[in-house]
Tab-separated table of C-alpha atoms and ligand atoms in Angstrom:
chain	number	residue	atom	x	y	z
Q	266	MET	CA	11.453	5.932	26.362
Q	267	LEU	CA	11.958	3.535	23.471
Q	268	TYR	CA	10.012	5.490	20.871
Q	269	PRO	CA	11.773	8.689	19.864
Q	270	ASP	CA	9.931	12.006	20.012
Q	271	GLY	CA	8.009	12.585	16.840
Q	272	PHE	CA	7.685	8.876	16.056
Q	273	LYS	CA	4.564	8.453	13.962
Q	274	PHE	CA	1.869	6.103	15.183
Q	275	GLY	CA	-0.653	6.083	12.414
Q	276	VAL	CA	-3.431	4.368	10.591
Q	277	ALA	CA	-3.453	3.929	6.815
Q	278	THR	CA	-6.262	4.057	4.252
Q	279	SER	CA	-6.573	4.693	0.529
Q	280	SER	CA	-8.991	6.728	-1.557
Q	281	ALA	CA	-10.653	3.961	-3.578
Q	282	GLN	CA	-11.053	1.857	-0.463
Q	283	VAL	CA	-12.744	4.403	1.790
Q	284	GLU	CA	-14.161	7.395	-0.082
Q	285	GLY	CA	-17.216	5.694	-1.615
Q	286	CYS	CA	-20.137	7.992	-2.493
Q	287	GLY	CA	-20.173	6.929	-6.126
Q	288	LEU	CA	-18.921	9.667	-8.416
Q	289	ASP	CA	-20.154	12.480	-6.128
Q	290	GLY	CA	-18.166	15.685	-6.315
Q	291	ASP	CA	-17.560	15.044	-10.035
Q	292	ARG	CA	-14.959	12.379	-9.454
Q	293	GLY	CA	-13.855	10.776	-12.716
Q	294	PRO	CA	-14.209	6.979	-12.662
Q	295	SER	CA	-11.115	4.909	-12.005
Q	296	ILE	CA	-10.101	1.576	-13.462
Q	297	TRP	CA	-11.522	-0.040	-10.313
Q	298	ASP	CA	-14.990	1.432	-10.899
Q	299	VAL	CA	-14.972	-0.114	-14.347
Q	300	PHE	CA	-13.334	-3.411	-13.390
Q	301	ALA	CA	-15.875	-3.873	-10.590
Q	302	LEU	CA	-18.689	-3.974	-13.149
Q	303	ARG	CA	-17.289	-7.143	-14.726
Q	304	PRO	CA	-19.413	-10.043	-13.542
Q	305	GLY	CA	-17.457	-12.112	-11.040
Q	306	ALA	CA	-14.484	-9.734	-10.854
Q	307	ILE	CA	-15.116	-8.729	-7.232
Q	308	ALA	CA	-16.482	-10.810	-4.376
Q	309	GLY	CA	-20.174	-10.157	-3.811
Q	310	GLY	CA	-20.278	-7.751	-6.764
Q	311	ALA	CA	-18.943	-4.949	-4.536
Q	312	THR	CA	-17.884	-1.647	-6.118
Q	313	PRO	CA	-15.693	1.185	-4.807
Q	314	GLY	CA	-18.575	3.611	-5.326
Q	315	LYS	CA	-21.057	1.678	-3.163
Q	316	ASN	CA	-18.984	-0.570	-0.924
Q	317	ALA	CA	-16.326	1.703	0.491
Q	318	CYS	CA	-16.965	3.719	3.664
Q	319	ASP	CA	-18.375	6.972	2.288
Q	320	SER	CA	-15.492	8.912	3.777
Q	321	TYR	CA	-15.994	11.521	1.080
Q	322	ARG	CA	-19.069	12.471	3.097
Q	323	LEU	CA	-17.983	11.206	6.515
Q	324	PHE	CA	-14.383	12.343	6.817
Q	325	ASP	CA	-15.199	14.139	10.067
Q	326	VAL	CA	-16.299	10.854	11.608
Q	327	ASP	CA	-12.993	9.291	10.591
Q	328	LEU	CA	-11.168	12.266	12.014
Q	329	TRP	CA	-12.909	11.901	15.375
Q	330	ASN	CA	-12.079	8.228	15.461
Q	331	MET	CA	-8.432	8.981	14.732
Q	332	ILE	CA	-8.363	11.609	17.461
Q	333	ASP	CA	-9.934	9.117	19.855
Q	334	LEU	CA	-7.374	6.478	18.902
Q	335	GLY	CA	-4.618	8.955	19.701
Q	336	VAL	CA	-2.735	8.548	16.433
Q	337	ASN	CA	-0.460	11.375	15.345
Q	338	ALA	CA	-0.309	10.415	11.682
Q	339	CYS	CA	-2.691	9.356	8.947
Q	340	ARG	CA	-1.609	7.762	5.721
Q	341	MET	CA	-4.171	8.427	2.994
Q	342	SER	CA	-4.168	8.753	-0.766
Q	343	ILE	CA	-5.473	11.214	-3.292
Q	344	SER	CA	-7.860	9.851	-5.881
Q	345	TRP	CA	-6.239	11.020	-9.111
Q	346	GLY	CA	-9.616	11.061	-10.863
Q	347	ARG	CA	-11.198	13.152	-8.126
Q	348	VAL	CA	-8.786	15.998	-8.796
Q	349	PHE	CA	-8.373	15.332	-12.532
Q	350	PRO	CA	-11.467	13.529	-13.826
Q	351	GLN	CA	-9.769	13.156	-17.214
Q	352	GLY	CA	-6.407	12.317	-15.652
Q	353	THR	CA	-4.747	15.432	-17.070
Q	354	GLY	CA	-5.800	18.989	-17.891
Q	355	GLN	CA	-8.697	20.586	-16.069
Q	356	LEU	CA	-8.591	20.513	-12.248
Q	357	ASN	CA	-11.821	19.557	-10.472
Q	358	GLN	CA	-12.022	22.262	-7.816
Q	359	ALA	CA	-14.500	20.323	-5.635
Q	360	GLY	CA	-12.015	17.438	-5.451
Q	361	ALA	CA	-9.082	19.730	-4.735
Q	362	ASP	CA	-11.045	21.455	-1.952
Q	363	TYR	CA	-12.014	18.144	-0.402
Q	364	TYR	CA	-8.393	17.108	0.133
Q	365	ARG	CA	-7.369	20.541	1.404
Q	366	ARG	CA	-10.110	20.327	4.005
Q	367	CYS	CA	-8.998	16.826	5.006
Q	368	PHE	CA	-5.354	17.856	5.404
Q	369	GLU	CA	-6.232	21.041	7.316
Q	370	LYS	CA	-8.514	19.186	9.701
Q	371	LEU	CA	-5.914	16.513	10.347
Q	372	LEU	CA	-3.249	19.109	11.032
Q	373	SER	CA	-5.441	21.064	13.388
Q	374	ALA	CA	-5.942	17.835	15.355
Q	375	GLY	CA	-2.184	17.273	15.534
Q	376	ILE	CA	-2.309	14.440	12.991
Q	377	THR	CA	0.298	14.563	10.235
Q	378	PRO	CA	-0.960	13.556	6.802
Q	379	ASN	CA	1.250	11.153	4.852
Q	380	VAL	CA	-0.117	11.415	1.348
Q	381	THR	CA	0.143	8.821	-1.403
Q	382	LEU	CA	-0.338	10.013	-4.962
Q	383	TYR	CA	-1.033	6.667	-6.541
Q	384	HIS	CA	-2.786	3.897	-4.652
Q	385	TRP	CA	-4.056	1.900	-7.666
Q	386	ASP	CA	-7.005	4.037	-8.819
Q	387	LEU	CA	-5.840	5.161	-12.256
Q	388	PRO	CA	-8.414	7.392	-13.975
Q	389	GLN	CA	-10.285	5.312	-16.542
Q	390	ALA	CA	-9.790	8.179	-19.026
Q	391	LEU	CA	-6.068	7.368	-18.958
Q	392	GLU	CA	-6.664	3.629	-19.171
Q	393	ASP	CA	-8.557	4.390	-22.369
Q	394	LYS	CA	-5.254	5.731	-23.722
Q	395	GLY	CA	-3.331	2.577	-22.807
Q	396	GLY	CA	-2.972	3.165	-19.083
Q	397	TRP	CA	0.324	2.113	-17.517
Q	398	MET	CA	1.364	0.291	-20.679
Q	399	ASN	CA	1.674	3.627	-22.449
Q	400	ARG	CA	5.068	5.294	-21.787
Q	401	ASP	CA	3.210	8.643	-21.708
Q	402	SER	CA	1.840	7.542	-18.336
Q	403	VAL	CA	5.152	8.786	-16.922
Q	404	TYR	CA	4.297	12.338	-18.024
Q	405	TRP	CA	0.635	12.077	-17.030
Q	406	PHE	CA	1.762	11.118	-13.559
Q	407	GLN	CA	4.440	13.782	-13.434
Q	408	GLU	CA	1.932	16.483	-14.345
Q	409	TYR	CA	-0.533	15.251	-11.728
Q	410	ALA	CA	2.181	14.989	-9.056
Q	411	ASP	CA	3.495	18.439	-9.847
Q	412	ARG	CA	0.021	19.962	-9.495
Q	413	MET	CA	-0.486	18.228	-6.144
Q	414	PHE	CA	2.845	19.477	-4.758
Q	415	ARG	CA	1.951	23.004	-5.789
Q	416	LEU	CA	-1.564	22.728	-4.371
Q	417	TYR	CA	-0.713	21.150	-1.030
Q	418	GLY	CA	3.033	21.599	-0.619
Q	419	ASP	CA	2.322	24.299	1.968
Q	420	ILE	CA	0.550	21.862	4.308
Q	421	VAL	CA	1.598	18.335	3.387
Q	422	SER	CA	5.149	17.444	4.335
Q	423	THR	CA	5.263	13.673	3.772
Q	424	TRP	CA	4.556	12.241	0.331
Q	425	VAL	CA	4.570	8.830	-1.285
Q	426	THR	CA	4.695	8.593	-5.076
Q	427	VAL	CA	3.379	5.074	-5.565
Q	428	ASN	CA	2.007	2.438	-3.214
Q	429	GLU	CA	2.856	-1.207	-3.948
Q	430	PRO	CA	3.709	-0.951	-7.657
Q	431	ILE	CA	3.175	-4.726	-7.933
Q	432	ALA	CA	-0.533	-3.933	-8.228
Q	433	THR	CA	0.043	-2.850	-11.848
Q	434	TYR	CA	1.519	-6.266	-12.598
Q	435	VAL	CA	-1.435	-7.988	-10.959
Q	436	GLY	CA	-3.726	-5.776	-13.072
Q	437	TYR	CA	-2.082	-6.077	-16.491
Q	438	GLY	CA	-0.247	-9.376	-16.174
Q	439	LEU	CA	-2.376	-11.574	-13.959
Q	440	GLY	CA	-5.876	-10.162	-14.354
Q	441	ALA	CA	-6.752	-10.314	-10.669
Q	442	PHE	CA	-6.769	-6.515	-10.262
Q	443	ALA	CA	-7.989	-3.677	-12.460
Q	444	PRO	CA	-7.787	-3.278	-15.391
Q	445	GLY	CA	-7.926	-7.069	-15.646
Q	446	TYR	CA	-5.500	-8.106	-18.402
Q	447	THR	CA	-3.631	-11.396	-18.386
Q	448	ASN	CA	-0.577	-10.750	-20.504
Q	449	LYS	CA	2.803	-11.029	-18.803
Q	450	ARG	CA	4.559	-8.825	-21.355
Q	451	TRP	CA	1.993	-6.106	-20.676
Q	452	GLY	CA	2.338	-6.653	-16.953
Q	453	ASN	CA	6.093	-6.190	-17.146
Q	454	GLN	CA	5.711	-3.049	-19.241
Q	455	ALA	CA	3.145	-1.626	-16.832
Q	456	ARG	CA	5.246	-2.288	-13.744
Q	457	HIS	CA	8.314	-0.864	-15.425
Q	458	ASN	CA	6.421	2.287	-16.387
Q	459	VAL	CA	4.867	2.819	-12.963
Q	460	MET	CA	8.354	2.698	-11.438
Q	461	THR	CA	9.555	5.255	-13.969
Q	462	ALA	CA	6.544	7.411	-13.163
Q	463	SER	CA	7.435	7.242	-9.488
Q	464	GLY	CA	10.879	8.630	-10.336
Q	465	ALA	CA	9.264	11.362	-12.423
Q	466	GLY	CA	7.172	12.221	-9.355
Q	467	VAL	CA	10.320	12.608	-7.269
Q	468	GLU	CA	11.781	14.882	-9.939
Q	469	ALA	CA	8.621	17.014	-9.888
Q	470	PHE	CA	8.779	17.200	-6.103
Q	471	ARG	CA	12.321	18.573	-6.118
Q	472	SER	CA	11.608	21.123	-8.798
Q	473	SER	CA	8.351	22.274	-7.189
Q	474	GLY	CA	10.367	23.549	-4.258
Q	475	ALA	CA	7.920	21.899	-1.834
Q	476	LYS	CA	9.402	21.258	1.587
Q	477	GLY	CA	9.266	17.898	3.281
Q	478	GLU	CA	10.040	14.354	2.345
Q	479	ILE	CA	9.115	11.989	-0.446
Q	480	GLY	CA	9.411	8.227	-0.625
Q	481	VAL	CA	8.079	5.095	-2.266
Q	482	VAL	CA	6.154	2.192	-0.719
Q	483	ILE	CA	7.086	-1.353	-1.679
Q	484	ASP	CA	5.554	-4.377	-0.015
Q	485	ILE	CA	7.855	-7.229	0.902
Q	486	TRP	CA	6.433	-10.744	1.012
Q	487	LYS	CA	9.679	-12.577	1.647
Q	488	ARG	CA	9.634	-16.156	0.447
Q	489	VAL	CA	10.815	-18.911	2.769
Q	490	PRO	CA	11.597	-22.297	1.192
Q	491	LEU	CA	9.767	-25.021	3.092
Q	492	THR	CA	12.542	-27.555	2.518
Q	493	ASP	CA	16.244	-27.438	1.617
Q	494	ALA	CA	15.602	-29.177	-1.683
Q	495	PRO	CA	17.281	-27.285	-4.542
Q	496	GLU	CA	13.924	-26.953	-6.330
Q	497	ASP	CA	12.431	-25.202	-3.305
Q	498	LEU	CA	15.412	-22.863	-2.990
Q	499	ALA	CA	15.123	-22.057	-6.681
Q	500	LEU	CA	11.404	-21.421	-6.408
Q	501	ALA	CA	11.857	-19.118	-3.434
Q	502	LYS	CA	14.494	-17.165	-5.342
Q	503	ASP	CA	12.312	-16.902	-8.417
Q	504	GLU	CA	9.331	-15.635	-6.433
Q	505	ASP	CA	11.453	-13.144	-4.490
Q	506	GLU	CA	12.797	-11.802	-7.784
Q	507	GLU	CA	9.352	-11.477	-9.349
Q	508	ASN	CA	7.402	-10.237	-6.363
Q	509	TRP	CA	9.502	-7.618	-4.696
Q	510	LYS	CA	13.115	-7.522	-5.911
Q	511	PHE	CA	11.888	-6.320	-9.295
Q	512	TYR	CA	10.928	-3.076	-7.542
Q	513	THR	CA	13.504	-2.797	-4.780
Q	514	ASP	CA	16.452	-3.618	-7.066
Q	515	ARG	CA	15.496	-0.709	-9.246
Q	516	LEU	CA	14.552	1.704	-6.489
Q	517	LEU	CA	17.104	0.949	-3.793
Q	518	GLY	CA	19.764	-0.847	-5.824
Q	519	THR	CA	21.367	-0.191	-9.172
Q	520	GLY	CA	18.714	-1.615	-11.525
Q	521	TYR	CA	17.025	-4.879	-12.437
Q	522	SER	CA	18.877	-8.078	-11.631
Q	523	ARG	CA	20.544	-10.161	-14.370
Q	524	TYR	CA	18.276	-12.986	-13.234
Q	525	ILE	CA	15.026	-11.172	-13.978
Q	526	LEU	CA	16.222	-9.660	-17.259
Q	527	ASP	CA	17.409	-13.059	-18.528
Q	528	LYS	CA	14.185	-14.662	-17.436
Q	529	PHE	CA	11.990	-12.109	-19.205
Q	530	GLU	CA	14.157	-12.302	-22.311
Q	531	LYS	CA	13.825	-16.067	-22.402
Q	532	GLU	CA	10.059	-15.842	-21.916
Q	533	GLY	CA	9.696	-13.131	-24.537
Q	534	THR	CA	8.166	-10.808	-21.935
Q	535	LEU	CA	10.953	-8.231	-21.676
Q	536	MET	CA	9.634	-4.675	-21.524
Q	537	ASP	CA	10.881	-1.659	-23.475
Q	538	MET	CA	13.296	0.385	-21.386
Q	539	LYS	CA	15.110	3.672	-21.864
Q	540	ASP	CA	18.161	5.058	-20.046
Q	541	GLU	CA	15.982	7.967	-19.005
Q	542	ASP	CA	13.741	5.565	-17.077
Q	543	PHE	CA	16.628	4.580	-14.831
Q	544	ARG	CA	17.849	8.135	-14.444
Q	545	LEU	CA	14.474	8.936	-12.911
Q	546	THR	CA	14.423	6.025	-10.453
Q	547	ASN	CA	18.011	6.784	-9.477
Q	548	LEU	CA	17.001	10.193	-8.141
Q	549	PRO	CA	17.435	10.070	-4.373
Q	550	ILE	CA	14.367	9.543	-2.221
Q	551	ASP	CA	14.010	10.624	1.403
Q	552	PHE	CA	12.593	7.436	2.885
Q	553	TYR	CA	11.625	3.908	2.070
Q	554	GLY	CA	8.125	2.795	3.061
Q	555	MET	CA	7.816	-0.898	3.746
Q	556	ASN	CA	4.452	-2.635	3.793
Q	557	TYR	CA	4.768	-5.840	5.728
Q	558	TYR	CA	2.057	-8.431	6.294
Q	559	ASN	CA	3.630	-11.873	6.283
Q	560	THR	CA	6.316	-14.160	4.973
Q	561	VAL	CA	5.393	-16.767	2.378
Q	562	PRO	CA	6.498	-20.379	2.677
Q	563	VAL	CA	7.073	-21.935	-0.740
Q	564	THR	CA	7.652	-25.424	-2.026
Q	565	VAL	CA	7.292	-27.256	-5.307
Q	566	LYS	CA	5.594	-30.079	-3.446
Q	567	THR	CA	1.842	-30.241	-3.323
Q	568	GLU	CA	0.051	-30.062	-0.012
Q	569	ARG	CA	-0.789	-33.766	-0.366
Q	570	GLU	CA	2.882	-34.711	-0.779
Q	571	LEU	CA	3.843	-32.620	2.205
Q	572	ALA	CA	1.079	-34.046	4.359
Q	573	SER	CA	1.988	-37.619	3.532
Q	574	GLY	CA	5.635	-36.875	4.270
Q	575	GLY	CA	4.596	-35.734	7.734
Q	576	ASN	CA	6.109	-32.362	7.058
Q	577	PHE	CA	3.098	-30.162	6.988
Q	578	ALA	CA	3.607	-28.733	10.435
Q	579	GLU	CA	4.146	-25.314	8.966
Q	580	ASP	CA	0.677	-24.177	8.015
Q	581	ARG	CA	1.005	-21.890	5.049
Q	582	ARG	CA	-1.655	-19.598	6.405
Q	583	VAL	CA	0.079	-18.984	9.704
Q	584	SER	CA	0.937	-15.328	10.335
Q	585	HIS	CA	4.456	-14.251	11.163
Q	586	PRO	CA	4.210	-10.660	12.417
Q	587	GLU	CA	7.451	-11.092	14.332
Q	588	LYS	CA	9.353	-11.502	11.060
Q	589	LEU	CA	8.778	-7.830	10.241
Q	590	SER	CA	12.155	-6.892	11.710
Q	591	ASP	CA	14.069	-9.695	9.967
Q	592	VAL	CA	12.546	-8.760	6.636
Q	593	LEU	CA	13.388	-5.094	7.020
Q	594	LYS	CA	16.932	-6.037	7.976
Q	595	VAL	CA	17.202	-8.151	4.818
Q	596	ILE	CA	16.333	-5.071	2.758
Q	597	ILE	CA	18.658	-2.787	4.697
Q	598	GLY	CA	21.502	-5.287	4.355
Q	599	MET	CA	20.874	-6.086	0.709
Q	600	TYR	CA	21.068	-2.463	-0.415
Q	601	GLY	CA	23.138	-0.896	2.333
Q	602	LEU	CA	20.116	1.327	2.963
Q	603	LYS	CA	20.990	4.617	4.633
Q	604	ILE	CA	17.669	6.472	4.399
Q	605	PRO	CA	14.976	6.455	7.103
Q	606	VAL	CA	12.217	3.887	6.969
Q	607	TYR	CA	8.517	3.931	7.744
Q	608	ILE	CA	6.420	0.824	8.153
Q	609	THR	CA	3.731	2.234	5.903
Q	610	GLU	CA	1.315	-0.683	6.318
Q	611	ASN	CA	0.937	-3.630	8.629
Q	612	GLY	CA	-2.223	-5.358	9.728
Q	613	PHE	CA	-4.329	-8.450	9.973
Q	614	GLY	CA	-7.085	-9.515	7.614
Q	615	HIS	CA	-10.048	-11.630	8.554
Q	616	SER	CA	-12.214	-13.383	6.011
Q	617	GLY	CA	-14.815	-14.834	8.346
Q	618	VAL	CA	-17.347	-13.363	10.709
Q	619	GLU	CA	-15.641	-11.700	13.642
Q	620	ALA	CA	-17.061	-12.804	17.005
Q	621	VAL	CA	-19.045	-10.289	19.059
Q	622	ASP	CA	-19.205	-10.150	22.856
Q	623	PRO	CA	-22.973	-10.308	23.502
Q	624	ALA	CA	-22.677	-8.259	26.694
Q	625	THR	CA	-20.876	-5.267	25.181
Q	626	GLY	CA	-21.516	-5.704	21.461
Q	627	ILE	CA	-17.776	-5.253	20.864
Q	628	ILE	CA	-16.100	-7.397	18.217
Q	629	GLN	CA	-13.559	-9.658	19.903
Q	630	ASP	CA	-10.777	-9.686	17.329
Q	631	ASP	CA	-8.200	-11.273	19.607
Q	632	ASP	CA	-6.480	-12.852	16.605
Q	633	ARG	CA	-5.802	-9.357	15.251
Q	634	ILE	CA	-4.541	-8.205	18.647
Q	635	ASP	CA	-2.177	-11.186	18.866
Q	636	TYR	CA	-0.857	-10.392	15.415
Q	637	LEU	CA	-0.386	-6.722	16.261
Q	638	LYS	CA	1.412	-7.542	19.491
Q	639	GLY	CA	3.901	-9.578	17.476
Q	640	ALA	CA	4.334	-6.775	14.970
Q	641	VAL	CA	4.918	-3.983	17.483
Q	642	ALA	CA	7.369	-6.170	19.414
Q	643	SER	CA	9.246	-6.469	16.147
Q	644	VAL	CA	9.116	-2.692	15.662
Q	645	GLU	CA	10.456	-2.214	19.191
Q	646	SER	CA	13.337	-4.557	18.463
Q	647	LEU	CA	14.253	-2.539	15.378
Q	648	LEU	CA	14.406	0.638	17.436
Q	649	LYS	CA	16.516	-1.090	20.084
Q	650	ASP	CA	18.885	-2.143	17.324
Q	651	GLY	CA	19.244	1.471	16.251
Q	652	ILE	CA	17.365	1.200	12.939
Q	653	ASP	CA	16.235	4.616	11.735
Q	654	LEU	CA	12.528	3.838	11.806
Q	655	ARG	CA	10.309	6.918	11.844
Q	656	GLY	CA	6.799	5.519	12.026
Q	657	TYR	CA	4.339	2.654	12.043
Q	658	TYR	CA	1.045	2.837	10.163
Q	659	LEU	CA	-1.521	0.199	10.947
Q	660	TRP	CA	-3.626	-1.041	8.049
Q	661	THR	CA	-6.389	-0.014	8.497
Q	662	LEU	CA	-8.670	2.411	10.288
Q	663	MET	CA	-11.879	0.566	9.366
Q	664	ASP	CA	-13.124	-2.341	7.280
Q	665	ASN	CA	-13.238	-1.086	3.718
Q	666	PHE	CA	-13.286	-2.006	0.040
Q	667	GLU	CA	-10.630	-4.709	-0.019
Q	668	TRP	CA	-10.128	-4.721	-3.814
Q	669	THR	CA	-11.007	-8.058	-5.415
Q	670	ALA	CA	-12.180	-9.397	-2.064
Q	671	GLY	CA	-14.787	-6.619	-1.897
Q	672	ASN	CA	-16.153	-6.424	1.639
Q	673	THR	CA	-15.376	-10.044	2.471
Q	674	PHE	CA	-11.891	-9.423	3.832
Q	675	LYS	CA	-11.697	-7.180	6.872
Q	676	TYR	CA	-8.606	-5.407	8.102
Q	677	GLY	CA	-10.208	-2.663	10.189
Q	678	LEU	CA	-9.650	-1.590	13.754
Q	679	LEU	CA	-13.215	-0.403	13.378
Q	680	HIS	CA	-16.053	-2.418	11.922
Q	681	THR	CA	-17.949	-0.804	9.067
Q	682	ASP	CA	-21.582	-1.565	8.456
Q	683	PHE	CA	-21.696	-1.049	4.703
Q	684	SER	CA	-25.449	-0.577	4.611
Q	685	THR	CA	-25.381	2.395	7.006
Q	686	SER	CA	-21.657	3.376	6.867
Q	687	ARG	CA	-21.673	3.224	10.667
Q	688	ARG	CA	-18.258	2.553	12.205
Q	689	THR	CA	-17.862	0.749	15.536
Q	690	TRP	CA	-14.743	0.078	17.534
Q	691	LYS	CA	-13.418	-3.463	17.728
Q	692	LYS	CA	-11.430	-4.718	20.697
Q	693	SER	CA	-8.240	-4.149	18.656
Q	694	ALA	CA	-8.979	-0.424	18.386
Q	695	TYR	CA	-8.997	-0.139	22.180
Q	696	TRP	CA	-5.810	-2.190	22.270
Q	697	TYR	CA	-4.024	0.092	19.756
Q	698	ARG	CA	-5.098	3.195	21.686
Q	699	ASN	CA	-3.635	1.752	24.886
Q	700	TYR	CA	-0.482	0.683	23.163
Q	701	ILE	CA	0.113	4.187	21.821
Q	702	ARG	CA	-0.600	5.750	25.217
Q	703	ASN	CA	1.869	3.457	26.947
Q	704	ALA	CA	4.481	3.887	24.250
Q	705	ARG	CA	4.301	7.647	24.746
Q	706	GLY	CA	4.462	7.199	28.466
Q	707	ASN	CA	1.077	8.735	29.288
E	166	NOJ	C1	-1.800	-3.495	0.677
E	166	NOJ	C2	-2.533	-2.409	-0.029
E	166	NOJ	O1	-1.730	-1.263	-0.115
E	166	NOJ	C3	-3.882	-2.085	0.572
E	166	NOJ	O2	-4.571	-1.325	-0.354
E	166	NOJ	C4	-4.590	-3.373	0.926
E	166	NOJ	O3	-5.896	-3.159	1.333
E	166	NOJ	C5	-3.799	-4.084	1.984
E	166	NOJ	N1	-2.522	-4.442	1.426
E	166	NOJ	C6	-4.457	-5.350	2.508
E	166	NOJ	O4	-4.610	-6.265	1.489
């Protein structure tokens, strides 16, 4: 059998995207609750409190769906503000109990929880103190992480410190995510600090004595120059440096590249850094989690120029699931990576209305199935090539709160009706269930 015993076939979610139920259970608001109130910030005026899936109340339904899908792993995140409404200090027992129940139920169903500590929902109370721009965020995060390891270290064995740290840059530098600032210097400081915090989380994990493994999730959107023109090659390099190498160089390599440091210095956007920051990110991690969705063709030419040159064959919106393996091999080669890898997210988003079969009422998301077939073929090829890949987590269990896109972008295997919270299986959910069954040989 191609898939080794114990290989994780999972689905992935995150707290702010699925828990919903407003601030029930005394959850402290996150930066996304506040950002969502800004007129025009989120498509359709959606909010995480109202337009997620109410999993805080309906976790059992999600559990049954996962059991039915046949997954043996679930990647989920803890809402920092649910356990610490103020970010630090007093634990909210109702929040702590909620996650313990979730983890226990998953385990009793044979589903291993893979728990992310930070999936973008910083408590607003900490944002009020400067959020990720404040160097103290490293200690706030370390305290939170330490408490989580001590609370759940007996039942959770796979941990992620931070998911896609680029989100802090998008939030402080570009304004498209919470908390909505548009200052590149701030963005660079925030993304530097969140990386340091991740290292501080690893340090806390080791000293807590918790068993298991801890890693970091970095998304790779590899740039592909559309032409061989030097300007296109330079643009692809620049975007690679900004969008993912910033994080991987520091986490998996020896530190930031000369290129990015020189660039920031020239722009006047260089962040404050301490030696201690790098000591923390140099602490060994147990696995690398790669989120892969697509590659990104880049060119300095406008679409009009490309079209008139007859060279627009390569639609920039085309999906390349099959490139998952190439991209992972780039990372492994670039850093001589020796630690195991999980594909911590992979999936297909749909912005339109998904077609329904009138006879069965089942959503016919064949485009998602095609994408997933390409992705799992790529995963299979990695295993054949002997890559130490331990799991594949499909994003996502059900349509949810897709950040700035609100409910307009759907990634779910299950459809969510946001007015009733009812979940229904799409054709892709049946496909994934069959794929897992076949892969396990039963
Ligand atoms: C990556 C993020 O981790 C997740 O929160 C998001 O919903 C998916 N990408 C899809 O955009």
